[in-house]
Short mmCIF file of C-alpha atoms in Angstrom, two decimals:
data_model
loop_
_atom_site.label_atom_id
_atom_site.label_comp_id
_atom_site.label_asym_id
_atom_site.label_seq_id
_atom_site.Cartn_x
_atom_site.Cartn_y
_atom_site.Cartn_z
CA UNK A 241 -0.23 0.01 0.03
CA UNK A 242 2.84 2.56 1.07
CA UNK A 243 4.64 1.56 -2.31
CA UNK A 244 1.81 2.57 -4.42
CA UNK A 245 0.80 5.98 -2.35
CA UNK A 246 4.94 6.70 -2.99
CA UNK A 247 5.63 6.51 0.64
CA UNK A 248 8.88 4.80 -0.06
CA UNK A 249 10.05 4.74 3.43
CA UNK A 250 7.21 3.32 5.12
CA UNK A 251 7.28 0.89 2.36
CA UNK A 252 10.98 0.01 2.70
CA UNK A 253 9.99 -0.79 6.73
CA UNK A 254 7.38 -2.60 6.06
CA UNK A 255 9.28 -5.08 3.26
CA UNK A 256 12.10 -5.35 5.22
CA UNK A 257 10.55 -6.86 8.37
CA UNK A 258 8.49 -9.16 5.87
CA UNK A 259 11.99 -10.00 4.65
CA UNK A 260 13.46 -11.13 8.02
CA UNK A 261 10.45 -12.78 9.27
CA UNK A 262 10.71 -14.95 6.11
CA UNK A 263 14.35 -15.81 6.47
CA UNK A 264 13.90 -16.54 10.58
CA UNK A 265 10.60 -18.82 9.34
CA UNK A 266 12.81 -20.37 6.80
CA UNK A 267 10.20 -19.67 3.92
CA UNK A 268 12.45 -19.36 1.08
CA UNK A 269 9.73 -18.36 -1.21
CA UNK A 270 8.32 -15.60 1.33
CA UNK A 271 11.94 -14.67 1.49
CA UNK A 272 12.53 -14.19 -2.02
CA UNK A 273 9.13 -12.74 -2.65
CA UNK A 274 10.06 -10.10 0.13
CA UNK A 275 13.28 -9.39 -1.63
CA UNK A 276 11.50 -8.68 -5.12
CA UNK A 277 9.10 -6.19 -3.91
CA UNK A 278 12.03 -4.34 -1.92
CA UNK A 279 13.57 -4.12 -4.84
CA UNK A 280 10.83 -2.70 -6.50
CA UNK A 281 10.64 -0.10 -3.55
CA UNK A 282 14.46 0.82 -4.39
CA UNK A 283 13.78 0.75 -8.08
CA UNK A 284 10.70 3.23 -7.72
CA UNK A 285 13.35 5.60 -5.69
CA UNK A 286 16.09 5.24 -8.62
CA UNK A 287 18.34 3.52 -6.37
CA UNK A 288 19.25 1.13 -9.25
CA UNK A 289 22.13 -0.08 -7.09
CA UNK A 290 20.11 -1.42 -4.18
CA UNK A 291 17.24 -2.54 -6.31
CA UNK A 292 19.60 -4.40 -8.41
CA UNK A 293 21.08 -6.45 -5.17
CA UNK A 294 17.55 -7.31 -3.75
CA UNK A 295 16.78 -8.91 -7.81
CA UNK A 296 19.71 -10.78 -8.08
CA UNK A 297 18.99 -12.41 -4.58
CA UNK A 298 15.52 -13.16 -5.42
CA UNK A 299 16.08 -14.28 -8.75
CA UNK A 300 18.60 -17.19 -7.33
CA UNK A 301 16.32 -18.15 -4.95
CA UNK A 302 13.51 -18.52 -7.85
CA UNK A 303 15.83 -20.51 -9.60
CA UNK A 304 16.90 -22.68 -7.27
CA UNK A 305 13.41 -23.83 -5.75
CA UNK A 306 11.88 -24.01 -9.32
CA UNK A 307 9.36 -21.31 -9.11
CA UNK A 308 9.51 -20.24 -12.70
CA UNK A 309 6.71 -17.69 -13.24
CA UNK A 310 8.44 -15.68 -10.14
CA UNK A 311 11.92 -16.12 -11.79
CA UNK A 312 10.98 -14.68 -15.10
CA UNK A 313 9.05 -11.87 -13.32
CA UNK A 314 12.65 -10.95 -11.35
CA UNK A 315 14.52 -11.19 -14.45
CA UNK A 316 12.08 -8.68 -16.26
CA UNK A 317 12.81 -6.45 -12.98
CA UNK A 318 16.45 -6.69 -13.29
CA UNK A 319 16.17 -5.98 -17.19
CA UNK A 320 14.39 -2.81 -16.18
CA UNK A 321 17.05 -1.54 -13.38
CA UNK A 322 19.86 -1.95 -16.44
CA UNK A 323 17.70 -0.66 -18.85
CA UNK A 324 17.34 2.77 -16.54
CA UNK A 325 20.87 2.85 -15.84
CA UNK A 326 21.31 2.46 -19.33
CA UNK A 327 23.31 -0.69 -19.06
CA UNK A 328 21.59 -1.87 -22.21
CA UNK A 329 23.56 -5.21 -23.22
CA UNK A 330 22.76 -6.54 -19.27
CA UNK A 331 19.18 -5.60 -19.91
CA UNK A 332 19.20 -7.39 -23.16
CA UNK A 333 20.27 -10.74 -21.52
CA UNK A 334 17.62 -10.61 -18.80
CA UNK A 335 14.90 -9.73 -21.09
CA UNK A 336 15.59 -12.58 -23.08
CA UNK A 337 16.41 -15.15 -20.36
CA UNK A 338 12.87 -14.02 -18.83
CA UNK A 339 11.41 -14.53 -22.74
CA UNK A 340 12.42 -17.65 -23.15
CA UNK A 341 10.93 -19.11 -19.66
CA UNK A 342 7.71 -17.31 -20.41
CA UNK A 343 7.91 -18.87 -23.94
CA UNK A 344 8.55 -22.34 -21.99
CA UNK A 345 6.09 -22.35 -19.88
CA UNK A 346 3.42 -20.82 -22.08
CA UNK A 347 2.56 -17.62 -20.55
CA UNK A 348 1.96 -15.69 -23.46
CA UNK A 349 1.17 -12.52 -21.42
CA UNK A 350 4.29 -12.22 -19.89
CA UNK A 351 5.98 -13.26 -23.28
CA UNK A 352 4.58 -10.02 -25.08
CA UNK A 353 5.38 -7.84 -22.09
CA UNK A 354 8.75 -8.95 -22.36
CA UNK A 355 9.61 -8.82 -25.71
CA UNK A 356 8.05 -5.27 -25.46
CA UNK A 357 10.66 -4.57 -22.83
CA UNK A 358 13.29 -6.11 -25.15
CA UNK A 359 11.92 -3.72 -27.90
CA UNK A 360 12.23 -0.80 -25.70
CA UNK A 361 16.36 -1.56 -24.95
CA UNK A 362 16.57 -2.27 -28.73
CA UNK A 363 14.92 1.27 -29.38
CA UNK A 364 17.16 3.32 -26.59
CA UNK A 365 20.12 1.69 -28.75
CA UNK A 366 18.93 3.31 -31.64
CA UNK A 367 18.32 -0.47 -33.14
CA UNK A 368 14.94 0.58 -34.50
CA UNK A 369 14.31 -2.23 -36.84
CA UNK A 370 14.62 -4.83 -34.12
CA UNK A 371 12.54 -2.66 -31.90
CA UNK A 372 9.65 -2.08 -34.43
CA UNK A 373 9.85 -6.15 -35.27
CA UNK A 374 9.26 -6.71 -31.68
CA UNK A 375 6.84 -4.08 -30.78
CA UNK A 376 4.56 -5.62 -33.69
CA UNK A 377 4.70 -8.94 -32.24
CA UNK A 378 3.83 -8.12 -28.97
CA UNK A 379 1.07 -6.03 -30.27
CA UNK A 380 -0.38 -8.78 -32.04
CA UNK A 381 -0.24 -11.11 -29.18
CA UNK A 382 -1.89 -8.83 -26.94
CA UNK A 383 -4.72 -8.05 -29.36
CA UNK A 384 -5.07 -12.07 -29.85
CA UNK A 385 -5.41 -12.46 -26.30
CA UNK A 386 -7.80 -10.03 -25.86
CA UNK A 387 -5.78 -7.96 -23.28
CA UNK A 388 -7.03 -4.09 -25.06
CA UNK A 389 -4.23 -2.56 -22.13
CA UNK A 390 -1.40 -4.57 -23.41
CA UNK A 391 -2.53 -3.46 -27.00
CA UNK A 392 -2.83 0.16 -26.32
CA UNK A 393 0.97 0.20 -24.83
CA UNK A 394 2.42 -1.57 -27.92
CA UNK A 395 0.79 1.14 -29.75
CA UNK A 396 2.44 3.74 -27.59
CA UNK A 397 6.12 2.05 -27.45
CA UNK A 398 5.61 1.70 -31.39
CA UNK A 399 4.85 5.67 -31.13
CA UNK A 400 7.75 6.59 -28.82
CA UNK A 401 10.20 4.50 -31.36
CA UNK A 402 8.72 6.81 -34.47
CA UNK A 403 9.07 9.64 -32.62
CA UNK A 404 12.68 8.93 -31.48
CA UNK A 405 13.16 8.01 -35.18
CA UNK A 406 11.50 11.76 -36.09
CA UNK A 407 8.42 10.02 -37.99
CA UNK A 408 6.05 12.02 -36.21
CA UNK A 409 3.10 11.54 -38.68
CA UNK A 410 3.41 7.78 -37.25
CA UNK A 411 4.26 8.33 -33.90
CA UNK A 412 1.06 11.01 -33.74
CA UNK A 413 -1.08 8.31 -35.42
CA UNK A 414 -0.12 5.32 -33.22
CA UNK A 415 -0.35 7.80 -30.06
CA UNK A 416 -3.99 8.87 -31.27
CA UNK A 417 -4.90 5.16 -31.69
CA UNK A 418 -3.96 4.20 -28.16
CA UNK A 419 -5.37 6.95 -26.76
CA UNK A 420 -8.52 5.92 -28.27
CA UNK A 421 -8.36 2.80 -26.39
CA UNK A 422 -7.45 4.31 -23.12
CA UNK A 423 -10.56 6.59 -23.33
CA UNK A 424 -12.93 3.36 -24.38
CA UNK A 425 -11.83 1.65 -21.26
CA UNK A 426 -11.84 4.36 -19.35
CA UNK A 427 -8.02 4.37 -18.17
CA UNK A 428 -7.93 8.09 -16.99
CA UNK A 429 -4.02 7.47 -15.91
CA UNK A 430 -3.19 6.25 -19.69
CA UNK A 431 -5.12 9.18 -21.17
CA UNK A 432 -2.97 11.82 -19.19
CA UNK A 433 0.41 9.77 -19.90
CA UNK A 434 -0.15 9.71 -23.84
CA UNK A 435 -1.52 13.78 -23.64
CA UNK A 436 2.05 14.32 -22.38
CA UNK A 437 3.94 12.39 -25.22
CA UNK A 438 1.16 13.66 -28.08
CA UNK A 439 2.17 17.02 -26.51
CA UNK A 440 5.77 15.89 -27.10
CA UNK A 441 5.17 15.56 -30.87
CA UNK A 442 3.19 18.74 -31.62
CA UNK A 443 6.38 20.54 -29.75
CA UNK A 444 8.89 19.25 -31.72
CA UNK A 445 6.75 19.84 -35.34
CA UNK A 446 6.33 23.49 -33.44
CA UNK A 447 2.50 23.07 -33.29
CA UNK A 448 2.81 25.01 -30.05
CA UNK A 449 -0.78 25.27 -29.69
CA UNK A 450 -1.73 21.88 -29.80
CA UNK A 451 1.18 20.87 -27.71
CA UNK A 452 -0.23 23.26 -24.67
CA UNK A 453 -3.27 22.07 -25.37
CA UNK A 454 -2.37 18.44 -24.83
CA UNK A 455 -0.16 19.45 -21.52
CA UNK A 456 -2.94 21.25 -19.95
CA UNK A 457 -5.21 18.25 -20.54
CA UNK A 458 -2.74 15.76 -18.71
CA UNK A 459 -2.24 18.29 -15.92
CA UNK A 460 -5.70 18.38 -15.23
CA UNK A 461 -6.34 14.79 -14.92
CA UNK A 462 -3.14 14.35 -13.27
CA UNK A 463 -4.35 16.60 -10.59
CA UNK A 464 -7.50 14.98 -10.61
CA UNK A 465 -6.38 11.91 -10.15
CA UNK A 466 -3.89 12.84 -7.44
CA UNK A 467 -0.66 11.73 -9.18
CA UNK A 468 2.14 14.05 -8.17
CA UNK A 469 4.59 12.97 -9.87
CA UNK A 470 2.34 13.19 -13.47
CA UNK A 471 1.21 16.39 -12.00
CA UNK A 472 5.35 17.29 -12.05
CA UNK A 473 6.12 16.01 -15.67
CA UNK A 474 3.18 17.79 -17.29
CA UNK A 475 3.99 21.35 -15.58
CA UNK A 476 7.77 20.74 -16.72
CA UNK A 477 6.38 19.85 -20.38
CA UNK A 478 4.60 23.25 -20.21
CA UNK A 479 7.61 24.82 -19.11
CA UNK A 480 9.74 23.32 -21.73
CA UNK A 481 7.13 24.64 -24.20
CA UNK A 482 6.94 28.21 -22.69
CA UNK A 483 10.81 28.16 -22.62
CA UNK A 484 10.87 27.17 -26.20
CA UNK A 485 8.78 29.74 -27.55
CA UNK A 486 10.97 32.19 -25.67
CA UNK A 487 8.27 33.08 -23.29
CA UNK A 488 10.68 32.90 -20.10
CA UNK A 489 8.96 35.25 -17.66
CA UNK A 490 5.72 32.67 -18.29
CA UNK A 491 7.55 29.99 -17.24
CA UNK A 492 8.94 31.53 -14.34
CA UNK A 493 5.49 32.74 -13.34
CA UNK A 494 3.66 29.45 -13.29
CA UNK A 495 6.19 28.81 -11.54
CA UNK A 496 6.27 25.31 -13.45
CA UNK A 497 10.29 24.45 -13.07
CA UNK A 498 10.06 25.18 -9.29
CA UNK A 499 7.05 23.87 -8.73
CA UNK A 500 7.87 20.61 -10.36
CA UNK A 501 10.99 20.80 -8.57
CA UNK A 502 9.47 20.75 -5.03
CA UNK A 503 6.80 17.92 -5.87
CA UNK A 504 9.56 15.56 -6.97
CA UNK A 505 11.26 16.29 -3.81
CA UNK A 506 8.32 15.87 -1.77
CA UNK A 507 7.69 12.39 -3.01
CA UNK A 508 10.96 11.37 -2.88
CA UNK A 509 11.68 10.76 -6.55
CA UNK A 510 15.82 11.59 -6.98
CA UNK A 511 15.42 11.15 -10.91
CA UNK A 512 12.47 13.62 -11.45
CA UNK A 513 13.86 16.01 -9.18
CA UNK A 514 17.37 15.86 -10.18
CA UNK A 515 15.60 16.33 -13.90
CA UNK A 516 13.85 19.49 -12.71
CA UNK A 517 17.12 21.08 -11.38
CA UNK A 518 18.93 20.18 -14.60
CA UNK A 519 16.14 22.32 -16.25
CA UNK A 520 16.11 25.03 -14.02
CA UNK A 521 19.65 25.38 -14.61
CA UNK A 522 19.03 25.64 -18.29
CA UNK A 523 16.90 28.26 -17.79
CA UNK A 524 19.24 29.96 -15.35
CA UNK A 525 21.58 29.69 -18.41
CA UNK A 526 19.69 31.36 -20.95
CA UNK A 527 18.99 34.19 -19.38
CA UNK A 528 22.67 34.64 -18.70
CA UNK A 529 22.42 34.05 -14.81
CA UNK A 530 25.36 31.59 -14.83
CA UNK A 531 26.19 31.30 -11.20
CA UNK A 532 22.49 30.12 -10.69
CA UNK A 533 22.84 27.85 -13.86
CA UNK A 534 26.00 26.22 -12.34
CA UNK A 535 24.83 25.87 -8.86
CA UNK A 536 21.57 23.79 -10.24
CA UNK A 537 23.66 21.93 -12.96
CA UNK A 538 26.08 20.85 -9.76
CA UNK A 539 23.28 19.52 -7.73
CA UNK A 540 21.70 17.57 -10.96
CA UNK A 541 24.73 16.26 -11.55
CA UNK A 542 25.57 15.10 -7.74
CA UNK A 543 22.20 13.58 -7.53
CA UNK A 544 22.64 11.69 -10.42
CA UNK A 545 25.96 10.37 -9.52
CA UNK A 546 24.60 9.57 -5.87
CA UNK A 547 21.92 7.03 -7.87
CA UNK A 548 23.96 5.58 -10.53
CA UNK A 549 22.24 7.60 -13.15
CA UNK A 550 25.30 7.69 -15.52
CA UNK A 551 23.10 9.10 -18.37
CA UNK A 552 21.84 11.97 -15.96
CA UNK A 553 25.56 12.95 -14.95
CA UNK A 554 26.35 13.30 -18.38
CA UNK A 555 23.67 15.38 -19.35
CA UNK A 556 24.06 17.79 -16.57
CA UNK A 557 27.88 17.65 -17.12
CA UNK A 558 27.23 18.87 -20.59
CA UNK A 559 25.12 21.82 -20.07
CA UNK A 560 27.66 22.73 -17.47
CA UNK A 561 30.12 22.83 -20.26
CA UNK A 562 28.17 25.15 -22.00
CA UNK A 563 27.91 27.42 -19.32
CA UNK A 564 31.49 27.84 -18.69
CA UNK A 565 31.49 28.32 -22.39
CA UNK A 566 29.48 31.43 -22.34
CA UNK A 567 31.40 32.39 -19.39
CA UNK A 568 34.63 32.19 -21.33
CA UNK A 569 36.17 29.79 -18.89
CA UNK A 570 37.19 27.13 -22.03
CA UNK A 571 39.15 24.81 -19.99
CA UNK A 572 36.62 24.24 -17.79
CA UNK A 573 34.17 23.86 -21.04
CA UNK A 574 36.38 21.31 -22.82
CA UNK A 575 37.13 19.35 -19.77
CA UNK A 576 33.39 18.89 -19.09
CA UNK A 577 32.72 18.33 -22.72
CA UNK A 578 35.31 15.49 -23.22
CA UNK A 579 33.97 13.98 -19.89
CA UNK A 580 30.32 13.65 -20.93
CA UNK A 581 31.46 12.66 -24.46
CA UNK A 582 33.17 9.64 -23.25
CA UNK A 583 29.91 8.61 -21.14
CA UNK A 584 27.89 9.12 -24.00
CA UNK A 585 30.28 6.80 -26.37
CA UNK A 586 30.00 4.14 -23.35
CA UNK A 587 26.41 4.19 -22.90
CA UNK A 588 25.66 4.30 -26.43
CA UNK A 589 23.80 7.69 -26.53
CA UNK A 590 24.42 9.10 -30.03
CA UNK A 591 22.49 12.36 -29.24
CA UNK A 592 24.38 13.03 -26.49
CA UNK A 593 27.60 12.01 -28.13
CA UNK A 594 27.01 14.60 -30.92
CA UNK A 595 25.99 17.24 -28.51
CA UNK A 596 29.44 16.96 -26.75
CA UNK A 597 31.51 16.88 -30.11
CA UNK A 598 29.18 20.16 -30.86
CA UNK A 599 30.20 21.71 -27.68
CA UNK A 600 33.78 20.58 -28.31
CA UNK A 601 33.86 22.19 -31.56
CA UNK A 602 32.19 25.81 -30.03
CA UNK A 603 35.43 25.68 -27.64
CA UNK A 604 37.60 25.09 -30.53
CA UNK A 605 36.56 27.76 -32.53
CA UNK A 606 36.56 30.37 -29.92
CA UNK A 607 39.81 29.71 -29.22
CA UNK A 608 41.11 30.02 -33.10
CA UNK A 609 41.67 26.32 -33.42
CA UNK A 610 39.61 26.14 -36.64
CA UNK A 611 40.83 23.34 -37.97
CA UNK A 612 39.95 21.21 -35.05
CA UNK A 613 36.60 22.98 -34.49
CA UNK A 614 36.03 21.98 -38.64
CA UNK A 615 36.63 18.34 -37.66
CA UNK A 616 34.53 18.54 -34.65
CA UNK A 617 31.34 19.86 -36.21
CA UNK A 618 31.94 17.85 -39.36
CA UNK A 619 31.85 14.17 -37.08
CA UNK A 620 28.86 15.86 -34.63
CA UNK A 621 26.92 16.82 -38.00
CA UNK A 622 27.56 13.04 -39.39
CA UNK A 623 26.32 11.40 -36.12
CA UNK A 624 23.15 13.87 -36.13
CA UNK A 625 22.19 12.77 -39.96
CA UNK A 626 22.85 9.07 -38.96
CA UNK A 627 20.65 9.26 -36.15
CA UNK A 628 17.87 11.27 -38.01
CA UNK A 629 18.19 14.48 -36.29
CA UNK A 630 17.98 16.71 -39.21
CA UNK A 631 17.55 20.12 -37.46
CA UNK A 632 20.63 19.65 -35.68
CA UNK A 633 22.30 18.53 -38.78
CA UNK A 634 21.07 21.89 -40.45
CA UNK A 635 22.43 24.02 -37.84
CA UNK A 636 25.91 22.17 -37.84
CA UNK A 637 25.74 23.55 -41.56
CA UNK A 638 24.99 27.12 -40.34
CA UNK A 639 28.01 26.81 -37.62
CA UNK A 640 30.43 25.37 -40.50
CA UNK A 641 29.34 28.43 -42.78
CA UNK A 642 30.25 31.01 -39.73
CA UNK A 643 33.54 28.99 -39.42
CA UNK A 644 34.51 29.40 -42.71
CA UNK A 645 33.77 33.00 -43.04
CA UNK A 646 35.60 33.90 -40.08
CA UNK A 647 38.66 31.98 -42.14
CA UNK A 648 37.76 33.96 -45.51
CA UNK A 649 36.84 30.88 -47.26
CA UNK A 650 33.89 32.52 -49.02
CA UNK A 651 32.58 29.66 -51.11
CA UNK A 652 32.32 27.21 -48.61
CA UNK A 653 30.76 29.43 -46.43
CA UNK A 654 27.78 30.17 -48.97
CA UNK A 655 27.87 26.33 -49.84
CA UNK A 656 26.94 25.36 -46.62
CA UNK A 657 24.66 28.32 -46.06
CA UNK A 658 22.50 27.34 -48.90
CA UNK A 659 22.51 23.67 -47.34
CA UNK A 660 21.44 24.74 -44.15
CA UNK A 661 18.60 26.95 -45.91
CA UNK A 662 17.51 24.13 -48.15
CA UNK A 663 17.39 21.54 -45.19
CA UNK A 664 15.75 24.23 -43.07
CA UNK A 665 12.74 24.72 -45.49
CA UNK A 666 12.62 20.84 -45.75
CA UNK A 667 11.90 20.77 -42.09
CA UNK A 668 9.36 23.54 -42.24
CA UNK A 669 11.49 26.02 -40.58
CA UNK A 670 10.72 28.88 -43.27
CA UNK A 671 12.51 31.57 -40.32
CA UNK A 672 15.67 29.49 -39.97
CA UNK A 673 15.61 29.09 -43.89
CA UNK A 674 15.24 33.16 -44.03
CA UNK A 675 18.07 34.00 -41.75
CA UNK A 676 20.33 31.71 -43.72
CA UNK A 677 19.22 33.41 -46.82
CA UNK A 678 19.80 36.74 -45.38
CA UNK A 679 23.66 35.65 -44.33
CA UNK A 680 23.67 34.15 -48.04
CA UNK A 681 22.81 37.67 -49.58
CA UNK A 682 24.77 39.55 -47.01
CA UNK A 683 27.78 37.25 -47.82
CA UNK A 684 27.18 37.73 -51.62
CA UNK A 685 27.22 41.70 -51.82
CA UNK A 686 30.38 41.54 -49.25
CA UNK A 687 32.49 39.11 -51.91
CA UNK A 688 31.38 41.04 -54.94
CA UNK A 689 32.85 44.11 -53.35
CA UNK A 690 36.37 42.14 -53.33
CA UNK A 691 39.26 42.88 -55.77
CA UNK A 692 39.19 40.50 -58.19
#
């Protein structure tokens, strides 16, 4: 009960008592079950190392006493912990084991849920073809056995993958299908969660009115349900929307970021708390309040480090690098970008890796190390293109044009400006395309005045 009310400390106390009683009475099954739910508590608190320890012990006991269903469930939970820690190889191994056990005992529901989790792992590793295949397989099983909730969840997973691949029309279609199912079965929590994700699609497509409407719908449902975590997530998304639209005063007046941070702190969600603090740091950075930005981002980095969230550490350090770069502290910025670059490379986060190399390029450019900056920008652009982030790729073309302009390499600057303008136009970003065209016209007028 305490676990589902987010009263994690009380839940931990109860489950530790249950574990100790089972140990004293010699009940291996009860002992393992207590370990399992204790692992769930630690996982919900983002204490992944503690969760792993409980799950591994429970897994081994279930295996020894031959309780196959519990063995498979614990393997699934272990996979979740590894996936959240970005240990994708270990996550894959656990999910594959669980999948095989479910297959052997003929549990179709468990099998479908596990291959969906495995699909999530492949998606996070950018192995989209494998992920799509598993999501479709899971979706078909859920449909066949009449599990409407599972069917909606598999549609949501497919939509998440399309979203990551920048296939926004497919993502929107799948989210709306899943939303329709949740509406028919009266799952208000599912509706709210999908409204946030549908809002994210509209947000990235610059359809800000639709995004705002979706986020507000989610916020209101979460509020009615008393879901503090969901409420915090939805108002954070609203804050991000206002932030991207340049409405920083409105974002502060809500005050969405501070309110979200305080809710996460209240419910003991360290992961959510660190993300809120990180977002707040980004707002301070854009406002050039660099001291507050550094304080927030350092706090976020330390929390992520304590909870074993390597990816969160790298993301915080990356933004810290940008703060140092904007303050002209290039040595600190370089150190930060190199640190998070290595982490992103280790965990297989290609987007984070490209962003780090991009940041390094800016540092090198500011130092006048143009050859190094050129190499960094080109490498970052190749990575963005490979993972399908075409807007970031276009932005790199702009930065390369600026770099060449500084070196009086005007023909190359013009070529990359035309490339950026074309890319922005194809993405429907007419304002960005117009900025490139204006720079190109300025460059053309300038070169026409040069002696031949």
